[in-house]
Short mmCIF file of C-alpha atoms and ligand atoms in Angstrom, two decimals:
data_model
loop_
_atom_site.label_atom_id
_atom_site.label_comp_id
_atom_site.label_asym_id
_atom_site.label_seq_id
_atom_site.Cartn_x
_atom_site.Cartn_y
_atom_site.Cartn_z
CA MET U 29 36.17 58.95 8.82
CA LYS U 30 38.32 62.03 9.58
CA ASP U 31 40.25 60.34 12.41
CA ARG U 32 40.88 57.24 10.38
CA ALA U 33 42.00 59.40 7.44
CA SER U 34 44.55 61.30 9.52
CA ARG U 35 45.95 58.06 11.01
CA LEU U 36 46.27 56.60 7.53
CA LEU U 37 47.92 59.80 6.30
CA GLU U 38 50.59 59.55 8.99
CA ARG U 39 51.30 55.95 8.06
CA GLU U 40 51.47 56.78 4.35
CA LEU U 41 53.77 59.78 4.93
CA GLN U 42 56.19 57.55 6.80
CA SER U 43 56.15 54.93 4.11
CA PHE U 44 56.65 57.63 1.42
CA VAL U 45 59.83 58.77 3.17
CA GLU U 46 61.08 55.18 3.49
CA LEU U 47 60.39 54.44 -0.16
CA HIS U 48 62.14 57.55 -1.54
CA PRO U 49 65.58 58.07 0.08
CA ARG U 50 67.21 59.33 -3.13
CA SER U 51 64.40 61.81 -3.95
CA ARG U 52 64.64 63.05 -0.40
CA GLU U 53 68.39 63.52 -0.67
CA LEU U 54 68.03 65.49 -3.91
CA SER U 55 65.26 67.62 -2.37
CA GLU U 56 67.54 68.50 0.51
CA ARG U 57 70.38 69.45 -1.82
CA ALA U 58 67.98 71.54 -3.96
CA ARG U 59 67.34 73.88 -1.03
CA PHE U 60 70.76 75.42 -1.62
CA SER U 61 70.14 76.46 -5.23
CA LEU U 62 66.39 76.50 -5.90
CA LEU U 63 63.93 78.84 -4.23
CA GLY U 64 62.08 76.73 -1.68
CA GLY U 65 64.05 73.70 -2.90
CA VAL U 66 61.97 73.24 -6.07
CA PRO U 67 62.25 74.54 -9.66
CA MET U 68 58.57 75.67 -9.63
CA HIS U 69 57.00 76.82 -6.39
CA TRP U 70 53.85 74.71 -6.65
CA MET U 71 55.99 71.56 -6.46
CA LEU U 72 56.16 72.26 -2.73
CA ARG U 73 52.62 71.02 -2.57
CA TRP U 74 53.16 67.41 -3.66
CA ALA U 75 51.44 65.14 -1.16
CA GLY U 76 54.59 63.53 0.26
CA GLY U 77 56.19 66.78 1.44
CA PHE U 78 58.93 66.60 -1.21
CA PRO U 79 58.58 65.71 -4.89
CA VAL U 80 59.49 62.37 -6.41
CA TYR U 81 62.44 62.94 -8.77
CA ALA U 82 61.94 61.37 -12.20
CA GLU U 83 64.64 59.31 -13.89
CA LYS U 84 62.80 58.74 -17.16
CA ALA U 85 59.28 58.64 -18.58
CA TRP U 86 57.75 56.72 -21.50
CA ASP U 87 54.22 55.80 -22.61
CA ALA U 88 51.97 56.27 -19.58
CA ARG U 89 54.67 55.48 -17.02
CA PHE U 90 57.82 56.77 -15.42
CA LEU U 91 60.69 55.56 -13.28
CA ASP U 92 61.86 57.55 -10.27
CA VAL U 93 65.42 57.91 -8.96
CA ASP U 94 64.71 55.29 -6.28
CA GLY U 95 64.01 52.72 -9.00
CA ILE U 96 60.22 52.65 -8.56
CA GLU U 97 58.04 52.43 -11.68
CA TYR U 98 54.69 54.25 -11.76
CA VAL U 99 51.52 54.29 -13.83
CA ASP U 100 51.19 57.97 -14.72
CA LEU U 101 47.58 59.16 -14.67
CA CYS U 102 48.69 62.79 -14.18
CA LEU U 103 50.53 62.96 -17.50
CA GLY U 104 52.06 66.35 -16.78
CA ASP U 105 48.56 67.70 -15.96
CA THR U 106 47.56 67.19 -19.62
CA GLY U 107 50.91 68.35 -21.11
CA ALA U 108 51.67 64.68 -21.80
CA MET U 109 48.14 63.54 -22.68
CA THR U 110 49.84 62.00 -25.72
CA GLY U 111 51.78 59.66 -23.42
CA HIS U 112 55.42 60.48 -22.69
CA SER U 113 57.74 60.95 -25.65
CA PRO U 114 55.47 59.33 -28.28
CA GLU U 115 57.56 57.77 -31.02
CA PRO U 116 56.22 59.93 -33.92
CA VAL U 117 56.98 63.13 -31.97
CA VAL U 118 60.46 61.94 -31.00
CA ARG U 119 61.11 61.05 -34.65
CA ALA U 120 59.84 64.38 -36.02
CA VAL U 121 61.50 66.49 -33.33
CA SER U 122 64.83 64.65 -33.67
CA ALA U 123 64.81 65.26 -37.42
CA GLN U 124 63.91 68.92 -36.93
CA LEU U 125 66.52 69.43 -34.17
CA ALA U 126 69.19 68.64 -36.70
CA ARG U 127 67.66 71.09 -39.21
CA GLY U 128 67.08 74.18 -37.09
CA ILE U 129 65.12 74.99 -33.95
CA THR U 130 64.10 78.62 -34.17
CA LEU U 131 64.53 81.11 -37.01
CA MET U 132 61.78 83.75 -36.94
CA LEU U 133 60.78 82.25 -40.28
CA PRO U 134 57.90 79.87 -41.00
CA SER U 135 58.21 76.30 -42.20
CA GLU U 136 55.69 74.45 -44.33
CA ASP U 137 54.61 72.49 -41.22
CA ALA U 138 52.94 75.69 -39.97
CA LEU U 139 50.49 75.58 -42.87
CA TRP U 140 49.69 71.93 -42.30
CA VAL U 141 49.03 72.61 -38.61
CA GLY U 142 46.81 75.66 -39.33
CA GLU U 143 44.79 73.65 -41.86
CA GLU U 144 44.42 70.73 -39.46
CA LEU U 145 43.30 72.97 -36.57
CA THR U 146 40.67 74.49 -38.85
CA ARG U 147 39.47 71.01 -39.82
CA ARG U 148 39.20 69.98 -36.16
CA PHE U 149 37.85 73.12 -34.48
CA GLY U 150 36.18 75.05 -37.31
CA LEU U 151 37.97 78.38 -36.65
CA SER U 152 39.25 79.87 -39.87
CA ARG U 153 42.59 81.55 -38.97
CA TRP U 154 45.33 80.65 -36.43
CA GLN U 155 48.26 82.15 -34.55
CA PHE U 156 50.79 80.40 -32.32
CA ALA U 157 52.39 80.89 -28.92
CA LEU U 158 54.52 78.86 -26.54
CA THR U 159 51.85 78.15 -23.93
CA ALA U 160 48.09 78.11 -23.44
CA THR U 161 48.55 80.97 -20.97
CA ASP U 162 49.99 83.12 -23.74
CA ALA U 163 47.28 82.02 -26.18
CA ASN U 164 44.72 83.26 -23.63
CA ARG U 165 46.58 86.50 -22.90
CA PHE U 166 46.93 87.33 -26.58
CA SER U 167 43.30 86.46 -27.33
CA ILE U 168 42.11 88.74 -24.53
CA ARG U 169 44.25 91.59 -25.89
CA LEU U 170 42.87 91.15 -29.39
CA ALA U 171 39.31 90.97 -28.06
CA ARG U 172 39.88 94.31 -26.31
CA LEU U 173 41.41 95.72 -29.47
CA VAL U 174 38.53 94.87 -31.78
CA THR U 175 35.66 95.62 -29.38
CA GLY U 176 37.19 98.72 -27.79
CA ARG U 177 35.94 97.45 -24.41
CA PRO U 178 38.09 97.11 -21.29
CA LYS U 179 36.85 94.08 -19.33
CA VAL U 180 36.95 90.30 -19.38
CA LEU U 181 34.28 88.02 -17.95
CA VAL U 182 35.35 84.74 -16.38
CA PHE U 183 33.68 82.11 -14.22
CA ASN U 184 34.14 81.70 -10.51
CA TRP U 185 36.93 79.14 -9.80
CA CYS U 186 38.08 79.06 -13.41
CA TYR U 187 41.74 78.62 -14.31
CA HIS U 188 43.22 79.72 -17.63
CA GLY U 189 46.93 79.86 -16.79
CA THR U 190 48.81 82.78 -15.24
CA VAL U 191 46.63 85.42 -16.86
CA ASP U 192 46.30 88.52 -14.64
CA GLU U 193 42.67 89.27 -15.48
CA THR U 194 41.50 85.77 -14.58
CA PHE U 195 42.60 85.55 -10.93
CA ALA U 196 39.33 86.98 -9.74
CA ALA U 197 36.69 85.42 -7.53
CA LEU U 198 33.19 86.22 -6.38
CA ASP U 199 32.63 87.24 -2.79
CA GLY U 200 28.92 87.78 -2.34
CA GLY U 201 28.23 89.82 -5.45
CA SER U 202 31.65 91.51 -5.53
CA VAL U 203 34.69 90.73 -7.63
CA VAL U 204 37.72 90.15 -5.40
CA GLU U 205 41.17 88.74 -5.81
CA ARG U 206 41.45 85.01 -5.85
CA GLU U 207 43.28 83.76 -2.75
CA GLY U 208 46.99 83.34 -3.47
CA ASN U 209 47.08 85.89 -6.29
CA LEU U 210 50.70 87.05 -6.17
CA GLY U 211 51.50 90.70 -6.90
CA PRO U 212 48.46 91.68 -8.97
CA PRO U 213 49.01 94.82 -11.10
CA VAL U 214 45.62 96.41 -10.37
CA PRO U 215 42.53 95.53 -8.29
CA LEU U 216 40.70 92.78 -10.12
CA ASP U 217 37.34 94.53 -10.27
CA GLU U 218 38.95 97.05 -12.63
CA THR U 219 39.61 94.40 -15.26
CA THR U 220 37.22 91.58 -14.63
CA ARG U 221 33.60 90.55 -14.18
CA VAL U 222 32.92 87.18 -12.59
CA VAL U 223 29.82 85.01 -12.63
CA GLU U 224 29.07 81.47 -11.51
CA TRP U 225 29.17 78.73 -14.12
CA ASN U 226 25.65 77.67 -15.23
CA ASP U 227 24.12 80.94 -13.96
CA VAL U 228 22.45 82.36 -17.08
CA GLU U 229 20.78 85.24 -15.27
CA GLY U 230 24.07 86.39 -13.71
CA LEU U 231 25.79 86.17 -17.07
CA GLU U 232 23.13 88.26 -18.83
CA ARG U 233 23.17 90.83 -16.02
CA GLU U 234 26.95 91.29 -16.15
CA LEU U 235 27.13 91.42 -19.95
CA ALA U 236 24.38 94.05 -20.02
CA HIS U 237 26.91 96.60 -18.71
CA GLY U 238 28.31 96.67 -22.26
CA ASP U 239 31.94 96.93 -21.08
CA VAL U 240 33.00 93.30 -21.53
CA ALA U 241 35.26 92.62 -24.50
CA CYS U 242 35.15 88.85 -24.13
CA VAL U 243 33.96 85.94 -22.09
CA LEU U 244 36.79 83.49 -21.52
CA ALA U 245 35.32 80.07 -20.78
CA GLU U 246 36.30 76.46 -20.65
CA PRO U 247 33.44 74.41 -22.13
CA ALA U 248 33.23 72.74 -18.69
CA LEU U 249 35.13 73.88 -15.61
CA THR U 250 38.03 71.45 -15.21
CA ASN U 251 40.18 73.05 -12.56
CA ILE U 252 37.85 72.69 -9.60
CA GLY U 253 36.76 69.15 -10.24
CA ILE U 254 34.84 68.80 -13.50
CA VAL U 255 31.70 70.97 -13.52
CA LEU U 256 29.74 70.17 -16.65
CA PRO U 257 27.46 72.66 -18.40
CA GLU U 258 23.77 72.11 -17.79
CA PRO U 259 21.61 71.35 -20.86
CA GLY U 260 21.12 74.54 -22.86
CA TYR U 261 23.86 76.46 -21.04
CA HIS U 262 26.16 76.78 -24.03
CA ASP U 263 23.26 78.00 -26.19
CA ALA U 264 22.47 80.64 -23.57
CA LEU U 265 26.14 81.64 -23.32
CA ARG U 266 26.41 82.03 -27.08
CA ALA U 267 23.14 83.97 -27.32
CA ALA U 268 24.05 86.33 -24.45
CA THR U 269 27.49 87.07 -25.90
CA ARG U 270 26.10 87.63 -29.42
CA ASP U 271 23.27 89.85 -28.16
CA THR U 272 25.71 92.13 -26.34
CA GLY U 273 28.48 92.23 -28.96
CA THR U 274 30.80 90.33 -26.62
CA LEU U 275 33.36 87.92 -28.07
CA LEU U 276 33.35 84.33 -26.84
CA ILE U 277 36.75 82.71 -26.30
CA ILE U 278 36.58 78.97 -25.67
CA ASP U 279 39.64 77.54 -23.90
CA GLU U 280 40.05 73.90 -25.01
CA THR U 281 43.35 73.30 -23.22
CA HIS U 282 41.88 70.62 -20.95
CA THR U 283 38.61 69.82 -22.70
CA LEU U 284 40.48 68.49 -25.71
CA SER U 285 39.87 65.33 -23.67
CA ALA U 286 36.36 65.29 -25.21
CA GLY U 287 37.64 64.29 -28.66
CA PRO U 288 39.94 65.18 -31.57
CA GLY U 289 38.27 68.60 -31.99
CA GLY U 290 37.69 69.07 -28.27
CA TYR U 291 34.32 69.89 -26.75
CA THR U 292 33.81 72.47 -29.51
CA GLN U 293 33.64 69.85 -32.26
CA ALA U 294 31.90 67.25 -30.12
CA HIS U 295 29.08 69.65 -29.17
CA GLY U 296 28.97 72.02 -32.14
CA LEU U 297 30.08 75.17 -30.28
CA GLU U 298 30.67 78.32 -32.33
CA PRO U 299 33.29 80.39 -30.50
CA ASP U 300 34.70 83.64 -31.88
CA LEU U 301 38.16 82.64 -30.66
CA LEU U 302 39.53 79.34 -29.40
CA THR U 303 42.66 78.70 -27.36
CA ILE U 304 44.62 75.52 -26.78
CA GLY U 305 48.03 74.38 -25.56
CA LYS U 306 49.53 71.70 -23.30
CA PRO U 307 49.49 68.39 -25.30
CA LEU U 308 49.25 70.03 -28.72
CA ALA U 309 52.90 69.31 -29.51
CA GLY U 310 53.26 66.08 -27.51
CA GLY U 311 54.83 67.94 -24.56
CA VAL U 312 57.02 70.34 -26.54
CA PRO U 313 55.87 73.86 -25.52
CA ALA U 314 53.15 75.07 -27.90
CA GLY U 315 49.97 77.09 -27.75
CA ALA U 316 47.56 78.15 -30.49
CA TYR U 317 44.65 80.54 -30.82
CA GLY U 318 42.12 80.58 -33.60
CA PHE U 319 39.71 83.20 -34.93
CA SER U 320 36.38 82.96 -36.70
CA ALA U 321 36.46 84.47 -40.20
CA GLU U 322 34.64 87.54 -38.92
CA VAL U 323 36.98 88.17 -35.98
CA ALA U 324 40.01 87.48 -38.18
CA GLU U 325 38.81 90.26 -40.51
CA ARG U 326 38.32 92.67 -37.62
CA VAL U 327 41.78 91.88 -36.23
CA LYS U 328 43.39 92.31 -39.63
CA ARG U 329 41.75 95.71 -40.01
CA GLU U 330 43.24 96.88 -36.70
CA ILE U 331 46.77 95.51 -37.04
CA THR U 332 48.64 97.41 -39.68
CA ASP U 333 52.04 96.09 -40.75
CA GLU U 334 53.78 98.96 -38.93
CA VAL U 335 52.51 97.90 -35.50
CA ALA U 336 52.59 94.14 -36.08
CA ASP U 337 55.73 93.85 -33.92
CA THR U 338 54.78 96.07 -31.00
CA GLY U 339 51.42 95.00 -29.67
CA GLY U 340 52.12 93.04 -26.50
CA ILE U 341 51.58 89.86 -28.47
CA GLY U 342 54.27 87.44 -29.55
CA GLY U 343 57.56 86.15 -28.15
CA THR U 344 60.90 85.59 -29.82
CA LEU U 345 60.64 81.81 -29.66
CA ALA U 346 56.91 81.66 -30.48
CA ALA U 347 55.99 79.86 -33.71
CA ASN U 348 59.42 78.25 -33.93
CA VAL U 349 59.95 75.47 -36.44
CA LEU U 350 60.53 72.82 -33.77
CA GLN U 351 57.09 73.28 -32.26
CA PHE U 352 55.46 72.94 -35.68
CA ALA U 353 57.27 69.68 -36.38
CA ALA U 354 56.06 68.44 -32.99
CA MET U 355 52.48 69.67 -33.52
CA ARG U 356 52.30 68.08 -36.96
CA ALA U 357 53.48 64.72 -35.62
CA THR U 358 51.12 64.92 -32.63
CA LEU U 359 48.06 65.78 -34.69
CA SER U 360 48.76 63.44 -37.59
CA GLU U 361 50.00 60.38 -35.72
CA VAL U 362 49.29 60.55 -31.98
CA LEU U 363 46.09 62.36 -30.98
CA THR U 364 44.15 60.84 -33.86
CA GLU U 365 40.46 59.94 -34.04
CA GLN U 366 41.27 56.26 -33.42
CA ALA U 367 43.43 57.19 -30.43
CA PHE U 368 40.57 59.20 -28.90
CA GLU U 369 38.19 56.25 -29.32
CA ARG U 370 40.55 54.11 -27.24
CA MET U 371 41.27 56.86 -24.70
CA ILE U 372 37.59 57.60 -24.15
CA ALA U 373 36.79 53.90 -23.73
CA LEU U 374 39.52 53.75 -21.07
CA GLY U 375 37.98 56.82 -19.42
CA GLU U 376 34.67 54.98 -19.27
CA ARG U 377 36.39 51.96 -17.71
CA PHE U 378 38.09 54.18 -15.13
CA GLU U 379 34.79 55.92 -14.30
CA ALA U 380 32.98 52.59 -13.92
CA GLY U 381 35.72 51.23 -11.62
CA VAL U 382 35.54 54.28 -9.36
CA GLN U 383 31.73 54.24 -9.32
CA GLN U 384 31.68 50.54 -8.37
CA THR U 385 34.03 51.25 -5.45
CA ILE U 386 31.89 54.18 -4.30
CA ASP U 387 28.78 51.98 -4.46
CA ARG U 388 30.42 48.97 -2.83
CA HIS U 389 31.50 50.96 0.21
CA GLY U 390 28.43 53.23 0.31
CA LEU U 391 30.61 56.36 0.18
CA PRO U 392 29.11 59.86 -0.21
CA TRP U 393 31.42 60.57 -3.18
CA HIS U 394 30.93 60.96 -6.93
CA VAL U 395 32.87 60.68 -10.17
CA THR U 396 32.60 62.82 -13.35
CA ARG U 397 34.06 62.20 -16.79
CA LEU U 398 34.74 64.38 -19.79
CA GLY U 399 35.93 62.08 -22.56
CA CYS U 400 39.28 60.65 -21.46
CA ARG U 401 39.49 62.87 -18.36
CA VAL U 402 37.97 61.55 -15.13
CA GLU U 403 37.79 63.07 -11.69
CA TYR U 404 36.30 62.03 -8.35
CA LEU U 405 35.20 64.33 -5.57
CA PHE U 406 34.64 63.42 -1.92
CA HIS U 407 31.13 64.80 -1.84
CA ALA U 408 27.77 63.23 -2.64
CA GLU U 409 26.21 65.91 -4.83
CA ARG U 410 27.52 66.91 -8.20
CA ALA U 411 28.36 70.64 -8.21
CA ARG U 412 26.72 72.94 -10.76
CA THR U 413 28.94 75.95 -10.00
CA GLY U 414 32.58 76.55 -9.18
CA ALA U 415 31.68 77.77 -5.68
CA GLN U 416 29.79 74.55 -4.94
CA ALA U 417 32.69 72.46 -6.22
CA ALA U 418 35.18 74.44 -4.12
CA ALA U 419 33.03 74.05 -0.99
CA ALA U 420 32.89 70.30 -1.59
CA GLY U 421 36.70 69.96 -1.65
CA ASP U 422 38.42 67.93 1.06
CA GLU U 423 42.16 68.67 1.12
CA GLY U 424 42.87 66.05 3.77
CA LEU U 425 41.27 63.23 1.80
CA ASP U 426 42.81 64.51 -1.45
CA ARG U 427 46.26 64.32 0.09
CA LEU U 428 45.67 60.88 1.56
CA ILE U 429 44.39 59.37 -1.70
CA HIS U 430 47.28 60.89 -3.66
CA LEU U 431 49.84 59.54 -1.29
CA TYR U 432 48.12 56.17 -0.97
CA ALA U 433 48.18 55.87 -4.77
CA LEU U 434 51.76 57.16 -5.08
CA ASN U 435 53.03 54.67 -2.51
CA ARG U 436 51.48 51.93 -4.64
CA GLY U 437 52.93 53.09 -7.95
CA ILE U 438 50.21 55.41 -9.30
CA LEU U 439 50.55 59.14 -9.95
CA LEU U 440 47.32 61.17 -9.86
CA THR U 441 47.16 64.86 -10.86
CA PRO U 442 48.05 67.04 -7.86
CA PHE U 443 45.39 69.22 -6.19
CA HIS U 444 42.66 67.23 -7.89
CA ASN U 445 41.71 63.58 -8.00
CA MET U 446 42.06 63.64 -11.73
CA ALA U 447 43.17 60.90 -14.07
CA LEU U 448 43.86 61.21 -17.75
CA MET U 449 43.98 58.41 -20.32
CA SER U 450 46.63 58.66 -23.06
CA PRO U 451 46.95 56.61 -26.24
CA ALA U 452 49.57 54.57 -24.35
CA THR U 453 47.46 53.90 -21.22
CA THR U 454 46.30 50.29 -20.86
CA GLU U 455 43.27 48.58 -19.33
CA ALA U 456 45.65 47.03 -16.79
CA ASP U 457 46.75 50.56 -15.73
CA VAL U 458 43.13 51.55 -15.18
CA ASP U 459 42.37 48.36 -13.27
CA ARG U 460 45.43 48.85 -11.07
CA HIS U 461 44.04 52.25 -10.04
CA THR U 462 40.62 50.72 -9.34
CA GLU U 463 42.26 48.10 -7.12
CA VAL U 464 44.26 50.69 -5.16
CA PHE U 465 41.30 53.08 -4.87
CA ASP U 466 39.18 50.23 -3.58
CA ALA U 467 41.84 49.29 -1.01
CA ALA U 468 41.94 52.91 0.21
CA ALA U 469 38.14 53.04 0.44
CA ARG U 470 38.14 49.75 2.39
CA GLU U 471 40.68 51.04 4.89
CA LEU U 472 38.80 54.32 5.27
CA THR U 473 35.50 52.61 6.02
CA ALA U 474 36.82 49.59 8.01
C1 LIG B 528 41.97 75.54 -18.98
C2 LIG B 528 43.39 75.97 -18.96
N1 LIG B 528 43.81 76.90 -19.82
C3 LIG B 528 45.09 77.31 -19.86
C4 LIG B 528 46.01 76.81 -18.97
C5 LIG B 528 47.42 77.30 -19.01
O1 LIG B 528 48.28 76.33 -19.48
P1 LIG B 528 49.85 76.60 -19.37
O2 LIG B 528 50.15 76.65 -17.90
O3 LIG B 528 50.44 75.42 -20.06
O4 LIG B 528 50.14 77.88 -20.05
C6 LIG B 528 45.62 75.85 -18.04
C7 LIG B 528 46.60 75.29 -17.08
O5 LIG B 528 46.30 74.47 -16.25
C8 LIG B 528 44.28 75.42 -18.03
O6 LIG B 528 43.84 74.54 -17.15
#
């Protein structure tokens, strides 16, 4: 299959260039003002060799500068899980834009949002940031503050944003820097313990050192394929953290796909802190972090009014009134319970379409779903750890499938084969992907 895949990739690369003369022209011009010719360095890694330039986006689609319309299954890698520019968010943000953007003062919307987050996730107190990365960074700091412990425990192949402590990996039994970690401040084994996902024994062993302030965990790994927790794993994680006085931070940034209150509500998790961001404000930058009543008390005891402005937590634009208007509209009118019912049903349809293709062509691949988030991996066995999922990756096939889809009007999430269903996604969008995926599988196995 490898030879056929590289021949197909060559053909698809050529057709990508032919289809996108204007994007190519803009990419060439960008080299003179943008580092590497892109506004964010990872955009160098789009499958076609240069990024498609967007003209406009709406619902679950966008138009590029060459006049091609796409079904968007990437949705800004979850930032636009609401669909692009949902009408209620545009309405609320437009009204707020005319009434102030940022003041360093709260608006009443902040209360509504805090109350709604408590209703959905169960945490009793909330704070706000501009990104999920910041929500994670601030939560880690507060966990260190209230426990008086120095380290963080994360899972091998996790991703929680650009948080220094989390770019660690396991090499044998040692904590090392994750490949591609740029300019780390200190060696990672000074700040971080790492264990494999689903490894209860490893988790208990590392927490027994008594120096871990918090475990930072997604409820399922979502950044190295989707690696689901095994039955009983979350109970073991909660018990091990409680037994050792370690705080448990659950990062729901991606697993919000599981339902209106994320995986936490859907599966009755009881985190000490919870972080979230990306689609929370319909694409307007916003992050939030919540505390259990007990942790909120401990934090309040430590933060006196005199030091409330100096603790490495905050940001001038954080908790601005615009983001609250956007969050309120998103939570009240876009990412509603009814919307999730539809989105999850579409996820099931997508999963079934991919599975049928895999079965029809007898391919050694598999598909995994977490609510409205679906991902396929070019490997027969389902991984139970991050290391297994990483070893099962196939960059060549990833690139080919991305490009194959892109050349036929479908955008998948880069570096994964991930598709996300928004409230604006349609059954026809899902079926179009199934058709294109099936055509790729047919050509690969012909
Ligand atoms: C689980 C998880 N948490 C946090 C983040 C950070 O989000 P942001 O880059 O929007 O700060 C990401 C980004 O992909 C993520 O996957």
